[in-house]
Amino acid sequence: MKHNNDTITSTLIEDRRFAPPKAFAARAHLRDPAAAKALRESAAADPEAYWRQAAREELRWSKPFTQGLDWSNAPHAKWFADGELNVSDNCLDRHCEGGRVHKAALIWEGEPLDGNEPEVRTLTYGQLRAQVQKAAQVLQRLGVQVGDRVAIYMPLIPEAAIAMLACARIGAVHSVIFGGFSAESLRDRIQDAGAKLVITADGGWRRGQALRLKDVVDEALGHGTHGVQNVLVVQRTREDIAMQPGRDHWWHEHMEAAKAVGKPVAVPAEHPLFILYTSGTTGKPKGILHTTGGYLTHVTRTFKQVFDIRDDDLYWCTADVGWITGHSYVVYGPLAAGATVFLYEGAPAFPDKNRFWDIIERHRISIFYTAPTALRTFMSWGEAPILKHDLTSLRLLGTVGEPINPAAWVWYHEVIGGGRCPIVDTWWQTETGGILIAPLPGVQECVPGTATLPLPGVLPEIVGPDGEAQPANAGGLLVLKHPWPGMARTIWGDDERFKETYFSRVPGIYFTGDGARRDADGNFWIMGRVDDVLNVSGHRIGTMEVESALVSHPLVAEAAVVGRPDAVTGQALVAFVTLTAGTAQNPELAEALRHHVAHEIGALARPAEVRFAAALPKTRSGKIMRRLLRELAGQGTVSGDTSTLEDFGVLEALRASED
Ligand code: WT7
């Protein structure tokens, strides 16, 4: 049987419901639907009480809290503010003391195949703690103190997680920057956060190539220091790199000199844990700030609920640690829950299209969590590589990052999951810290195309443009009226922007930026962003950022960037560009501009298409009419099932009027 976007149309499967498979439900933690319903109801009646209990049940507190939610300084939530704890204590020490010291915490596989054998490293909870203790000492010796910021620019190797946990152990605040970002983007983020130290690697492996990360750090820091006093360099690819005396240090040399001793530093629950930059509607990325106790409560509780984790699971989330998914559901949630996390450094098609399925088969992965974009790519490769492998170890599948079209959902369920595995479609954002809407597998039906119901203690709503409640099935803005523990606390260094971005569209209420509808069963169907933020391959890209990059090119006069539906990447970037007087339009220049954006921001922001125009369509007041450009960009290029990717009619109505 062949599955592709055309053979299974969304109309055929729209109404299909997938009850928890019997074998799954029989072993699930949550198997009583009535109990789950009661839990949701009691949590909705008193969310604060629900989260207080979660914080006590899920975490070890050095000083117990007496306060729950403090919303007196809204929109700045405080959770468990008089309590104290340490994240690395919760992710490591308590498991070491509680019977998991010899349990694998991380199982990592590198990309290169030496002969046929990949390099595999396993770190038990005890070994991981020892590494983190040493790294914490290294940071302290290099002058990092409580509250200092540390930038992390790394490939996906265990040291990335070790670096994050080491920061948490001493109360330093990390800012992880995805290894695909350019020197320019890296410099902006280092400066904005005021990072004192950078942790990087000589490089990492991707598609058989060594990505030279240290070179990018050197370019970002240039001749100045931008406040950075030290750079720690992990050896990975062993390519030749430049080391600047006094500033640059080899990680392994410092680690050898350190000892695996030292206690975690207890910090107040509202102490900053990390800053993570994400794109918004203006040109400058926002440093989303997450703090300690509420965040860890949220990611630990939701990780257990949504992934139904058991001690014998091997859990693989394919996200890079550079994204929020990597923070919350590769590192912090799973380790706080005492799970075994699988990490893979490289690309899915290296050395060929068998790699992912080979990994699942060899390691006996039981839970697999990835993005719809990846699934649509796998679909386009055909089933042969998958059918060659034994994937029967899988018992639960997840998706995140963008709406999943029903055809891809059903393909995931049938071809990868062999019809045995529930699929958890998890809706959340960098700002929400953790998952807010997702099925509870074991007790709940899964429905292709919807993340289904809010998790206990989470109260999303659909409202109209003026904040009025919407009836079932009417499209509207997705908002949250009640605070939740994982919510962002502010935008680093720009609190006004925090209030303006999230709490002004509907005054006083958190606005997600997404449009959605809720059906008669209460399921949330996410329709996509209603602001000028695009979602390309599950990555959030601000149109203004790409426009700024384009106009920084000397031959560009004006630029407008819009999204068009794409059968694989969800949305694709289309740039409309006018050139400076006398500049000739040609395909080479279009290519050069695409390259320019990749160089300025990173390859993930490279437009799929650059179109030249004599002028951009504008309103009388001079605003670019993006609606027209969106239609133009989308026309005639839509192929395959994009039914849930964007509901243009409704989205257009929700977008601020432009003309
Ligand atoms: C935006 C957040 C959450 C981690 C990855 C992305 C979209 C995310 C879903 C989903 C439909 C989704 C939304 C959201 N999104 N998950 N399951 N169904 N849309 O984090 O970069 O902060 O982006 O991704 O539009 O607002 P992010």
XYZ file of C-alpha atoms and ligand atoms in Angstrom:
686
model
C 0.000 0.000 0.000
C 1.266 3.437 -0.836
C 0.528 6.374 1.419
C 1.038 9.845 0.203
C -0.614 13.192 0.351
C -2.952 12.326 -2.493
C -4.126 8.836 -1.658
C -5.327 9.715 1.828
C -7.218 12.951 1.727
C -8.060 14.835 4.842
C -11.802 14.547 4.173
C -11.619 10.776 4.423
C -9.841 10.761 7.731
C -10.985 13.962 9.332
C -13.449 12.259 11.584
C -11.458 9.197 12.459
C -10.865 8.609 16.128
C -8.058 6.412 17.399
C -8.800 4.869 20.765
C -5.756 3.858 22.835
C -4.579 0.503 21.466
C -5.313 -2.280 23.966
C -1.708 -3.345 24.477
C -0.721 0.232 25.169
C -3.622 0.999 27.463
C -3.047 -2.177 29.464
C 0.375 -0.920 30.573
C -0.323 2.814 30.709
C -0.065 4.792 33.932
C -3.352 6.495 33.208
C -5.943 4.018 32.055
C -9.077 5.127 33.764
C -10.885 7.696 31.574
C -13.205 8.702 34.401
C -10.262 9.412 36.703
C -8.567 11.467 33.991
C -11.749 13.455 33.455
C -12.086 14.037 37.185
C -8.452 15.162 37.355
C -9.009 17.690 34.555
C -12.146 18.986 36.228
C -10.672 19.387 39.677
C -7.542 21.008 38.216
C -9.714 23.417 36.222
C -11.666 24.324 39.346
C -8.468 25.195 41.243
C -5.404 25.262 38.965
C -3.192 26.731 41.664
C -3.924 23.848 44.035
C -3.248 21.375 41.227
C 0.158 22.883 40.455
C 1.099 23.220 44.135
C 0.531 19.536 44.530
C 2.458 18.810 41.316
C 5.406 20.893 42.579
C 5.483 18.892 45.806
C 5.054 15.518 44.124
C 7.462 15.998 41.226
C 10.379 17.863 42.787
C 12.812 17.815 45.670
C 12.878 21.171 47.398
C 15.849 22.234 49.549
C 13.461 24.648 51.219
C 9.773 23.805 50.887
C 7.550 26.554 49.501
C 4.463 27.875 51.225
C 3.367 30.218 48.427
C 1.690 28.951 45.257
C 0.894 31.468 42.539
C 1.554 35.157 43.065
C -0.145 37.115 40.266
C -0.192 40.412 42.154
C 2.398 41.848 39.778
C 0.629 40.603 36.628
C 1.592 39.780 33.939
C 4.653 38.615 35.835
C 3.790 35.359 37.504
C 5.653 34.046 40.510
C 5.256 30.407 41.432
C 6.412 28.801 44.674
C 8.467 31.955 45.294
C 9.560 31.287 48.878
C 10.792 27.775 48.047
C 14.369 26.865 47.113
C 15.702 24.094 44.917
C 18.288 23.258 42.305
C 17.506 21.917 38.843
C 20.575 19.697 38.536
C 19.847 18.265 41.990
C 16.409 17.285 40.715
C 17.712 15.960 37.400
C 20.706 14.070 38.806
C 21.469 13.853 42.521
C 18.077 12.709 43.688
C 18.090 9.905 41.116
C 21.614 8.910 42.131
C 20.444 8.735 45.733
C 17.113 7.152 44.830
C 18.176 3.945 43.108
C 18.922 5.110 39.559
C 22.649 5.768 39.931
C 23.484 2.987 37.448
C 20.544 3.642 35.149
C 21.420 5.179 31.770
C 20.560 8.859 31.678
C 21.904 9.581 28.177
C 22.620 7.259 25.290
C 24.253 9.203 22.501
C 25.153 8.222 18.957
C 27.464 10.272 16.764
C 26.845 10.742 13.064
C 30.029 9.361 11.480
C 30.169 5.661 10.782
C 33.603 4.246 11.320
C 33.397 1.246 9.052
C 29.845 0.372 9.919
C 29.984 1.185 13.596
C 28.740 4.475 14.926
C 30.286 5.882 18.080
C 27.906 5.337 20.996
C 28.377 6.824 24.459
C 26.241 5.907 27.448
C 26.243 8.004 30.601
C 24.523 6.638 33.669
C 22.922 9.040 36.118
C 26.004 8.612 38.303
C 28.392 9.309 35.432
C 26.378 12.251 34.197
C 26.368 13.766 37.665
C 30.148 13.352 37.892
C 30.581 15.173 34.575
C 28.225 17.938 35.652
C 30.007 18.324 38.995
C 33.312 18.728 37.190
C 31.909 21.121 34.619
C 30.328 23.188 37.398
C 33.766 23.523 39.009
C 35.340 24.488 35.694
C 32.788 27.251 35.260
C 33.351 28.493 38.784
C 37.123 28.492 38.328
C 36.655 30.595 35.216
C 34.792 33.130 37.313
C 31.148 32.253 36.582
C 28.939 33.192 39.524
C 25.289 32.901 40.481
C 23.180 34.845 37.978
C 25.952 35.201 35.351
C 24.985 34.349 31.781
C 26.727 31.622 29.804
C 26.214 31.187 26.049
C 26.211 27.621 24.727
C 26.833 27.073 20.992
C 27.276 23.361 20.519
C 26.585 20.366 18.336
C 24.228 17.735 19.729
C 26.716 15.892 21.927
C 26.392 14.947 25.613
C 28.539 17.958 26.558
C 25.700 20.239 25.461
C 23.461 18.778 28.174
C 26.376 18.655 30.624
C 27.025 22.364 30.018
C 23.363 23.256 30.601
C 23.148 21.215 33.789
C 26.462 22.607 35.047
C 25.125 26.150 34.685
C 21.970 25.148 36.540
C 24.060 23.516 39.262
C 25.814 26.776 40.161
C 22.876 29.107 39.526
C 24.274 30.509 36.263
C 21.814 31.339 33.490
C 22.407 29.648 30.156
C 21.492 30.869 26.737
C 21.725 28.066 24.202
C 22.074 29.230 20.617
C 21.270 26.661 17.931
C 24.427 25.630 16.048
C 22.817 26.566 12.724
C 22.735 30.275 13.549
C 25.201 32.621 11.876
C 28.020 34.564 13.535
C 25.864 37.688 13.329
C 22.942 36.024 15.121
C 25.293 34.517 17.690
C 26.924 37.899 18.410
C 23.527 39.595 18.851
C 22.438 36.949 21.337
C 25.725 36.950 23.271
C 25.547 40.721 23.585
C 21.885 40.940 24.435
C 22.260 38.418 27.253
C 25.557 39.893 28.435
C 27.182 36.453 28.414
C 30.470 36.249 30.267
C 31.553 32.878 28.941
C 30.857 30.862 25.798
C 30.876 27.072 25.648
C 31.351 25.699 22.154
C 33.054 22.861 20.279
C 35.566 22.733 17.484
C 32.646 21.498 15.408
C 30.003 18.851 14.956
C 29.092 16.345 12.277
C 26.186 16.906 9.923
C 25.641 15.131 6.595
C 29.189 13.852 6.672
C 30.614 17.358 6.995
C 32.352 18.925 9.966
C 30.467 22.098 10.866
C 33.129 24.454 12.140
C 31.413 26.007 15.122
C 34.481 27.510 16.786
C 35.177 29.529 13.629
C 31.707 31.016 13.945
C 32.352 31.934 17.574
C 35.618 33.597 16.523
C 33.788 35.540 13.822
C 31.049 36.526 16.267
C 33.514 37.814 18.850
C 35.788 39.394 16.244
C 38.560 41.479 17.693
C 36.459 42.719 20.576
C 35.271 40.533 23.411
C 31.646 41.724 23.590
C 31.910 41.109 27.326
C 33.005 37.487 26.900
C 35.980 36.677 29.113
C 36.457 33.006 28.361
C 35.581 30.478 25.678
C 35.520 26.780 26.560
C 36.012 24.488 23.589
C 34.939 20.848 23.532
C 36.916 18.654 21.182
C 34.631 16.812 18.800
C 35.735 16.842 15.177
C 39.449 17.364 15.914
C 39.801 19.691 12.982
C 42.417 22.408 13.304
C 41.021 25.505 14.931
C 42.515 28.721 16.251
C 42.796 29.079 20.036
C 43.220 32.601 21.353
C 45.603 32.506 24.331
C 44.073 33.749 27.560
C 40.535 33.623 26.167
C 40.107 30.124 24.779
C 40.426 26.948 26.854
C 40.085 23.279 26.027
C 37.162 21.756 27.879
C 38.915 18.394 28.314
C 41.994 19.935 29.912
C 39.927 21.779 32.488
C 37.696 18.757 33.102
C 40.730 16.573 33.792
C 41.849 18.990 36.481
C 38.404 19.074 38.143
C 36.982 16.649 40.710
C 33.607 14.956 40.775
C 32.545 16.533 44.025
C 30.391 19.459 45.011
C 26.818 20.096 45.932
C 24.238 21.882 43.847
C 23.570 25.506 44.817
C 20.006 25.909 46.065
C 18.362 28.946 44.478
C 14.966 30.592 45.019
C 12.199 29.176 42.810
C 12.072 32.356 40.737
C 15.819 32.412 40.058
C 16.425 32.583 36.268
C 17.279 29.206 34.748
C 17.744 30.135 31.102
C 17.214 32.629 28.333
C 16.192 31.298 24.956
C 15.910 33.557 21.928
C 12.959 33.230 19.611
C 11.655 35.228 16.701
C 8.851 37.705 16.949
C 7.155 40.262 14.792
C 9.948 42.821 14.993
C 13.463 42.558 13.624
C 15.143 41.656 16.895
C 14.810 38.184 18.472
C 13.365 38.067 21.966
C 15.207 36.527 24.907
C 12.486 34.508 26.607
C 13.272 34.111 30.301
C 12.347 30.962 32.190
C 12.895 30.501 35.900
C 13.490 27.513 38.132
C 10.709 26.001 40.251
C 7.618 26.591 38.130
C 9.367 25.648 34.907
C 10.738 22.395 36.299
C 7.399 21.481 37.846
C 5.671 22.037 34.531
C 8.086 20.132 32.300
C 8.439 17.213 34.709
C 4.717 16.728 35.246
C 3.817 17.124 31.576
C 6.660 14.890 30.407
C 5.358 12.070 32.593
C 1.740 12.578 31.603
C 2.151 13.004 27.874
C 4.865 10.392 27.320
C 3.570 7.895 29.877
C 7.200 7.300 30.813
C 8.367 4.051 32.400
C 11.769 3.029 33.716
C 12.345 0.651 30.805
C 11.578 3.208 28.093
C 14.186 4.556 25.717
C 12.931 7.962 24.727
C 14.118 9.803 21.602
C 13.156 13.368 20.895
C 14.838 14.470 17.669
C 14.985 18.173 18.572
C 18.279 19.975 18.975
C 19.052 21.421 22.406
C 19.093 24.825 20.704
C 15.283 24.923 20.718
C 12.783 24.918 23.556
C 11.847 21.315 22.754
C 15.466 20.397 23.404
C 15.459 22.239 26.731
C 12.153 20.955 28.059
C 11.825 17.499 26.508
C 15.395 16.409 25.774
C 17.129 17.658 28.915
C 15.074 18.970 31.814
C 11.717 17.130 31.728
C 13.092 13.653 30.943
C 16.032 13.853 33.357
C 13.907 15.245 36.170
C 11.606 12.276 35.529
C 14.550 9.837 35.707
C 14.097 8.661 32.112
C 16.711 7.383 29.659
C 17.166 9.860 26.833
C 18.558 8.953 23.440
C 20.488 11.604 21.477
C 21.632 11.512 17.860
C 24.122 14.063 16.635
C 23.491 14.159 12.923
C 21.196 14.205 9.918
C 18.406 11.683 9.205
C 19.679 10.867 5.733
C 23.279 10.129 6.639
C 24.752 7.986 5.206
C 21.405 7.089 3.645
C 17.689 7.112 4.328
C 17.887 4.122 6.647
C 19.639 5.927 9.483
C 16.685 6.825 11.735
C 15.023 3.423 11.370
C 18.327 1.697 11.903
C 18.758 3.691 15.124
C 15.282 2.753 16.363
C 15.913 -0.905 15.603
C 19.447 -1.133 17.054
C 18.715 0.795 20.231
C 15.150 -0.455 20.657
C 13.723 3.064 20.986
C 10.265 2.940 22.570
C 9.111 6.567 22.405
C 9.785 8.756 19.386
C 9.006 12.484 19.289
C 9.563 14.538 16.134
C 8.150 17.307 13.926
C 5.539 17.010 11.156
C 8.049 18.421 8.684
C 10.334 15.477 9.340
C 7.418 13.082 8.859
C 6.472 14.635 5.528
C 10.092 14.312 4.436
C 10.106 10.620 5.406
C 6.826 10.134 3.517
C 8.416 11.603 0.419
C 11.238 9.042 0.691
C 8.759 6.185 0.472
C 8.188 3.256 2.781
C 10.990 0.955 1.641
C 13.643 2.124 4.133
C 11.131 1.830 6.967
C 9.745 -1.570 6.083
C 13.268 -3.005 6.054
C 13.562 -2.379 9.794
C 12.035 -3.847 12.903
C 10.313 -0.940 14.613
C 8.264 -3.042 17.017
C 10.048 -1.539 20.038
C 8.070 1.668 19.480
C 5.054 2.087 21.725
C 4.311 5.823 21.654
C 4.823 8.551 19.047
C 4.733 12.314 19.380
C 4.748 15.406 17.198
C 5.483 19.059 17.869
C 6.233 22.346 16.223
C 3.492 22.896 13.678
C 0.063 21.620 12.796
C 0.185 18.050 11.514
C -1.921 17.381 8.454
C -4.156 14.329 8.861
C -2.488 12.464 5.995
C 0.892 12.691 7.705
C -0.708 11.730 11.034
C -2.251 8.573 9.609
C 0.962 7.683 7.795
C 2.889 8.085 11.077
C 0.363 5.900 12.858
C 0.297 3.143 10.238
C 3.756 3.023 8.722
C 6.024 4.003 11.610
C 3.774 3.034 14.490
C 2.473 -0.166 12.895
C -1.005 0.830 14.112
C 0.084 0.043 17.712
C 1.150 3.415 19.026
C -0.908 6.361 20.189
C 0.248 9.682 18.719
C 0.527 12.657 21.023
C 0.241 15.894 19.055
C 1.686 18.408 21.499
C 0.912 22.117 21.199
C 3.085 24.601 23.027
C 5.586 27.398 22.504
C 8.974 28.700 23.610
C 7.034 31.078 25.852
C 4.864 28.420 27.459
C 7.921 26.480 28.686
C 6.196 23.140 28.349
C 3.310 21.355 26.666
C -0.138 22.872 27.220
C -2.415 20.973 24.853
C -1.963 17.253 24.124
C -3.767 13.945 24.519
C -3.223 11.825 27.624
C -2.294 8.550 25.943
C -3.866 5.477 27.438
C -7.103 7.128 28.434
C -7.883 9.301 25.504
C -8.745 9.070 21.848
C -6.290 10.622 19.441
C -7.747 12.522 16.505
C -5.590 13.311 13.444
C -5.015 17.055 13.082
C -5.830 18.184 16.613
C -3.693 18.377 19.747
C -7.031 17.562 21.461
C -7.491 18.773 25.037
C -5.597 21.005 27.443
C -3.515 19.196 30.053
C -4.795 19.328 33.645
C -4.310 22.762 35.193
C -4.160 24.530 31.810
C -7.069 26.718 30.678
C -6.844 27.878 27.066
C -9.723 29.663 25.375
C -10.731 30.883 21.955
C -11.735 34.515 21.776
C -12.762 36.938 19.040
C -10.833 40.069 18.057
C -12.223 41.966 21.050
C -11.647 39.235 23.570
C -15.197 37.879 23.455
C -15.731 34.137 23.930
C -16.314 32.205 20.712
C -18.899 29.480 20.171
C -17.811 25.935 19.252
C -16.124 25.661 15.864
C -15.769 29.386 15.389
C -12.198 30.427 14.657
C -10.546 32.906 16.984
C -7.432 33.791 18.914
C -5.913 31.207 21.208
C -5.386 32.783 24.642
C -4.737 31.706 28.225
C -6.487 33.534 31.005
C -4.989 31.700 33.938
C -1.209 31.623 34.562
C 0.617 28.270 34.484
C 3.956 27.481 36.154
C 6.086 27.120 32.997
C 5.085 30.451 31.493
C 7.766 32.930 30.416
C 8.516 35.517 33.082
C 9.702 38.314 30.819
C 11.763 39.172 27.755
C 15.353 39.586 28.889
C 16.168 43.285 29.028
C 12.864 44.378 27.499
C 10.002 43.981 29.885
C 7.862 46.517 28.019
C 8.035 44.348 24.949
C 6.956 41.357 27.033
C 3.766 43.125 28.129
C 3.143 44.599 24.712
C 3.699 41.357 22.773
C 1.735 38.952 24.919
C -0.674 40.879 27.116
C -2.006 43.737 25.000
C -3.935 42.187 22.101
C -6.522 41.073 24.654
C -5.676 43.300 27.628
C -4.258 41.406 30.592
C -4.583 37.989 28.959
C -1.791 35.911 27.438
C -2.125 35.837 23.652
C -0.291 33.014 21.924
C -0.079 34.480 18.423
C -1.977 31.443 17.124
C -5.426 31.205 15.599
C -7.476 28.136 16.540
C -10.940 26.711 16.859
C -12.442 24.436 19.440
C -14.839 21.741 18.293
C -17.967 20.510 20.069
C -15.922 17.852 21.928
C -13.598 20.531 23.258
C -10.673 19.632 20.971
C -8.382 22.489 19.926
C -7.538 22.712 16.222
C -4.543 25.010 15.757
C -4.672 26.930 12.487
C -1.342 28.721 12.566
C 0.069 32.101 13.459
C -2.006 35.220 13.014
C 0.977 37.533 13.392
C 3.916 38.104 11.079
C 5.678 35.020 12.311
C 6.155 32.094 9.956
C 6.643 28.454 10.763
C 9.094 26.821 8.389
C 9.946 23.195 9.141
C 8.740 23.711 12.699
C 11.100 26.684 13.148
C 9.697 30.028 14.004
C 10.901 32.798 11.726
C 9.957 36.462 11.958
C 9.262 38.037 8.566
C 10.825 41.309 9.753
C 14.091 39.598 10.612
C 14.386 38.216 7.102
C 13.374 41.578 5.630
C 16.069 43.350 7.660
C 18.635 40.836 6.448
C 17.558 41.433 2.838
C 17.679 45.227 2.999
C 21.146 45.039 4.547
C 22.293 43.937 1.077
C 23.558 46.948 -0.902
C 21.482 46.167 -4.003
C 18.155 45.821 -2.198
C 15.863 48.822 -1.825
C 12.842 47.217 -0.180
C 11.787 43.743 0.846
C 8.630 42.037 2.048
C 8.621 38.430 3.187
C 5.524 36.231 3.371
C 4.791 32.555 3.759
C 3.211 30.211 1.282
C 1.977 26.711 2.077
C 4.512 24.000 1.382
C 3.793 20.290 1.332
C 6.979 19.409 3.245
C 8.064 22.426 5.268
C 4.550 23.574 6.231
C 5.285 27.098 5.169
C 7.992 28.351 2.846
C 9.502 31.825 2.784
C 8.867 33.928 -0.287
C 10.708 37.245 -0.484
C 9.487 40.070 -2.705
C 12.342 42.425 -3.372
C 12.760 45.750 -5.142
C 16.266 46.626 -6.199
C 18.176 49.897 -6.047
C 17.958 52.022 -9.177
C 19.846 50.649 -12.123
C 20.297 47.147 -10.709
C 19.371 44.398 -13.134
C 17.153 41.524 -11.972
C 18.618 38.118 -12.663
C 18.587 34.606 -11.245
C 22.159 34.930 -9.962
C 21.175 37.916 -7.856
C 18.153 36.040 -6.494
C 20.523 33.233 -5.495
C 22.970 35.687 -3.965
C 20.190 37.212 -1.876
C 19.080 33.816 -0.609
C 22.671 33.150 0.350
C 22.944 36.568 1.982
C 19.997 35.807 4.295
C 21.517 32.438 5.230
C 24.776 34.163 6.029
C 23.118 36.917 8.065
C 20.719 34.742 10.094
C 21.376 31.062 9.434
C 20.404 28.510 6.789
C 16.993 27.968 8.365
C 15.922 31.475 7.286
C 17.009 31.128 3.642
C 13.997 32.066 1.457
C 12.664 29.319 -0.801
C 12.096 31.952 -3.446
C 13.182 35.495 -4.144
C 10.899 37.375 -6.508
C 11.771 40.755 -7.942
C 9.151 43.451 -8.227
C 9.221 46.958 -9.656
C 7.348 48.129 -6.561
C 5.631 46.567 -3.559
C 1.853 46.964 -3.252
C 1.094 49.518 -0.549
C -1.873 51.115 1.132
C -2.397 54.856 0.888
C -0.723 55.213 4.249
C 2.309 53.364 2.925
C 1.865 49.953 4.577
C 2.858 46.974 2.512
C -0.244 44.934 1.630
C 0.979 41.572 2.776
C -2.350 39.938 2.122
C -1.894 40.484 -1.606
C 1.645 39.199 -1.468
C 0.549 36.111 0.457
C -2.041 35.351 -2.183
C 0.449 35.955 -4.940
C 3.070 33.769 -3.275
C 0.613 30.965 -2.659
C -1.171 30.939 -5.982
C -0.631 27.949 -8.160
C 2.073 26.601 -5.933
C -0.060 24.740 -3.424
C 0.252 21.016 -3.780
C -0.729 18.086 -1.636
C -2.704 18.123 1.552
C -2.287 21.439 3.295
C -5.740 21.332 4.829
C -4.752 22.042 8.407
C -1.590 23.933 7.655
C -3.327 27.244 7.331
C -6.912 28.191 7.090
C -6.461 31.296 5.043
C -9.982 32.636 5.217
C -10.158 32.645 8.980
C -6.585 33.713 9.450
C -7.026 36.689 7.164
C -10.046 37.782 9.158
C -8.046 37.583 12.380
C -5.061 39.464 11.085
C -5.023 43.165 11.812
C -6.621 44.988 8.928
C -3.985 46.160 6.520
C -5.784 47.931 3.779
C 4.560 27.836 17.572
C 5.586 27.868 18.663
C 6.772 24.086 21.002
C 8.065 23.694 20.555
C 8.375 23.889 19.111
C 8.015 25.225 18.509
C 3.378 26.164 16.462
C 3.866 24.206 17.958
C 2.232 22.864 17.471
C 1.268 21.836 17.309
C 0.153 23.219 15.804
C 2.080 24.047 16.727
C 2.405 27.230 16.940
C 3.149 27.870 18.091
N 3.112 24.859 17.047
N 3.347 23.005 18.218
N 1.349 20.673 17.964
N 0.239 22.059 16.474
N 1.032 24.218 15.896
O 8.178 26.274 19.416
O 9.312 27.998 18.005
O 8.122 28.627 20.123
O 6.850 27.932 18.070
O 4.666 26.607 16.861
O 2.192 28.153 15.912
O 2.731 29.206 18.353
P 8.173 27.759 18.918
